[in-house]
């Protein structure tokens, strides 16, 4: 039985030699803390964490590969540039029906303040998307919510952004939905996300 996202990497819950679950969880848990400053390994660690219950030798080998990558890129990290433009923008994407078991999509986004990456996330969506446009639109809603939260945080510490935040998306259908004032029958099931994104666009968010 395949595990979510595993089909892309060849990992699955196949009959392999079992490994110590406690050691496996300890290593993956440490890697999860490392993702706070290493967004480049977020997806790989997210995949490895899906086998916490019953890890086998294949999963342990994948974790060791992540550790080897971390060792080879020990000097990598988040570079904070002080002399950067004070512009807030984000990139949003979604993997439509990437989970072969639940058929839920995965939302991914990164938010930047000038040249600095200040927030990122990778998580499965709560519901099943019936189209790639819907999956992308739910990702837009999640990213817009995070952009709004970061804007409020900046205002609370006395930093005001002069230009509207910009949200980048690579799905034209999802972008067209933000400019269409009519809710069609095919999009009514995403009405909450639809109105949320449209409200943020009306407040100045650029897509």
Coordinates of C-alpha atoms in Angstrom, one line a residue, residues 5-156:
X5 CA 3.9 11.4 -1.9
X6 CA 6.0 8.2 -1.8
X7 CA 5.3 7.2 -5.3
X8 CA 7.5 10.1 -6.5
X9 CA 10.5 8.9 -4.6
X10 CA 10.1 5.1 -4.7
X11 CA 9.3 4.9 -1.0
X12 CA 6.4 2.8 0.2
X13 CA 5.4 0.6 3.0
X14 CA 6.7 -2.5 1.4
X15 CA 7.9 -5.7 3.2
X16 CA 11.5 -4.7 4.1
X17 CA 13.7 -5.2 7.1
X18 CA 12.3 -3.4 10.1
X19 CA 14.4 -0.8 11.9
X20 CA 14.3 0.7 15.4
X21 CA 11.3 3.1 15.4
X22 CA 12.7 5.1 18.3
X23 CA 15.9 5.8 16.5
X24 CA 14.2 6.7 13.3
X25 CA 11.8 9.1 15.0
X26 CA 14.6 10.7 16.9
X27 CA 16.6 11.4 13.6
X28 CA 13.5 12.6 11.7
X29 CA 12.4 14.8 14.7
X30 CA 15.9 16.4 14.7
X31 CA 15.6 17.0 11.0
X32 CA 12.2 18.7 11.5
X33 CA 13.8 21.2 13.8
X34 CA 16.5 21.8 11.2
X35 CA 13.9 22.8 8.6
X36 CA 13.4 26.0 10.7
X37 CA 16.5 27.3 8.9
X38 CA 16.8 24.9 6.0
X39 CA 13.7 25.2 3.7
X40 CA 15.5 23.2 1.0
X41 CA 15.0 20.0 3.0
X42 CA 11.4 20.6 4.0
X43 CA 9.9 18.4 1.4
X44 CA 12.2 15.5 1.9
X45 CA 11.8 15.6 5.7
X46 CA 8.0 15.9 5.3
X47 CA 8.2 12.7 3.2
X48 CA 10.3 10.8 5.7
X49 CA 8.0 11.8 8.6
X50 CA 5.1 9.9 7.0
X51 CA 6.8 6.6 7.9
X52 CA 7.1 7.2 11.7
X53 CA 4.7 4.4 12.6
X54 CA 6.5 1.5 10.9
X55 CA 9.8 2.4 9.3
X56 CA 11.9 -0.1 7.4
X57 CA 15.4 -0.2 5.9
X58 CA 14.3 1.7 2.8
X59 CA 13.0 4.6 4.9
X60 CA 16.2 4.6 7.0
X61 CA 18.3 4.7 3.8
X62 CA 16.3 7.7 2.6
X63 CA 16.9 9.5 6.0
X64 CA 20.6 8.8 5.7
X65 CA 20.6 10.3 2.3
X66 CA 19.1 13.5 3.8
X67 CA 21.8 13.5 6.5
X68 CA 24.5 13.1 3.8
X69 CA 23.0 16.0 2.0
X70 CA 23.0 18.1 5.1
X71 CA 26.6 17.2 5.8
X72 CA 27.7 18.2 2.3
X73 CA 25.8 21.5 2.6
X74 CA 26.6 22.3 6.2
X75 CA 27.4 25.9 5.3
X76 CA 24.0 26.5 3.7
X77 CA 21.3 28.4 5.5
X78 CA 19.1 31.4 5.3
X79 CA 21.0 34.6 4.4
X80 CA 19.6 37.7 5.8
X81 CA 20.4 40.8 3.8
X82 CA 20.0 44.1 5.6
X83 CA 20.3 46.3 2.5
X84 CA 17.3 44.9 0.7
X85 CA 14.1 46.3 -0.7
X86 CA 11.2 46.5 1.7
X87 CA 8.8 44.7 -0.6
X88 CA 6.5 41.8 0.5
X89 CA 5.8 39.0 -2.0
X90 CA 5.1 35.3 -2.1
X91 CA 5.1 32.3 -4.3
X92 CA 2.3 29.7 -4.2
X93 CA 2.0 26.3 -5.7
X94 CA 0.0 23.1 -5.3
X95 CA 0.5 19.4 -6.2
X96 CA -2.9 18.3 -7.4
X97 CA -4.0 15.0 -6.0
X98 CA -0.5 14.0 -5.1
X99 CA -1.6 11.5 -2.5
X100 CA -2.7 8.3 -4.1
X101 CA -4.6 7.1 -1.0
X102 CA -6.6 10.2 0.0
X103 CA -6.1 12.1 -3.3
X104 CA -5.5 15.3 -1.3
X105 CA -3.3 17.9 -2.8
X106 CA -0.2 19.5 -1.2
X107 CA 0.1 23.2 -0.7
X108 CA 3.5 24.9 -0.8
X109 CA 4.5 28.5 -0.5
X110 CA 7.3 30.8 0.4
X111 CA 7.0 34.4 1.5
X112 CA 9.8 37.0 1.0
X113 CA 10.5 40.4 2.4
X114 CA 12.8 41.9 -0.1
X115 CA 15.5 39.3 -0.8
X116 CA 14.9 37.5 2.5
X117 CA 12.7 34.4 2.8
X118 CA 10.7 35.0 6.0
X119 CA 8.1 32.2 5.9
X120 CA 7.5 28.9 4.1
X121 CA 5.2 25.9 4.4
X122 CA 4.5 22.5 2.9
X123 CA 1.3 20.7 4.0
X124 CA -1.5 18.6 2.6
X125 CA -4.8 20.3 2.1
X126 CA -7.8 19.5 4.3
X127 CA -10.1 18.5 1.5
X128 CA -9.9 16.8 -1.9
X129 CA -9.7 19.2 -4.8
X130 CA -11.7 18.3 -7.8
X131 CA -9.5 20.2 -10.3
X132 CA -6.0 21.6 -10.4
X133 CA -7.5 25.1 -10.4
X134 CA -9.2 24.4 -7.1
X135 CA -6.0 23.0 -5.6
X136 CA -4.1 26.1 -6.7
X137 CA -6.9 28.4 -5.5
X138 CA -6.8 26.8 -2.0
X139 CA -3.0 27.3 -2.0
X140 CA -3.6 30.9 -2.9
X141 CA -6.0 31.3 0.0
X142 CA -3.5 29.8 2.4
X143 CA -0.7 32.0 1.1
X144 CA -2.9 35.1 1.2
X145 CA -3.7 34.3 4.9
X146 CA 0.0 34.0 5.7
X147 CA 0.7 37.2 3.9
X148 CA -2.0 39.0 5.8
X149 CA -0.6 37.7 9.1
X150 CA 2.9 38.8 8.3
X151 CA 1.7 42.3 7.2
X152 CA 0.0 42.7 10.6
X153 CA 3.1 41.6 12.4
X154 CA 5.2 44.2 10.5
X155 CA 2.6 46.9 11.4
X156 CA 2.7 45.9 15.1

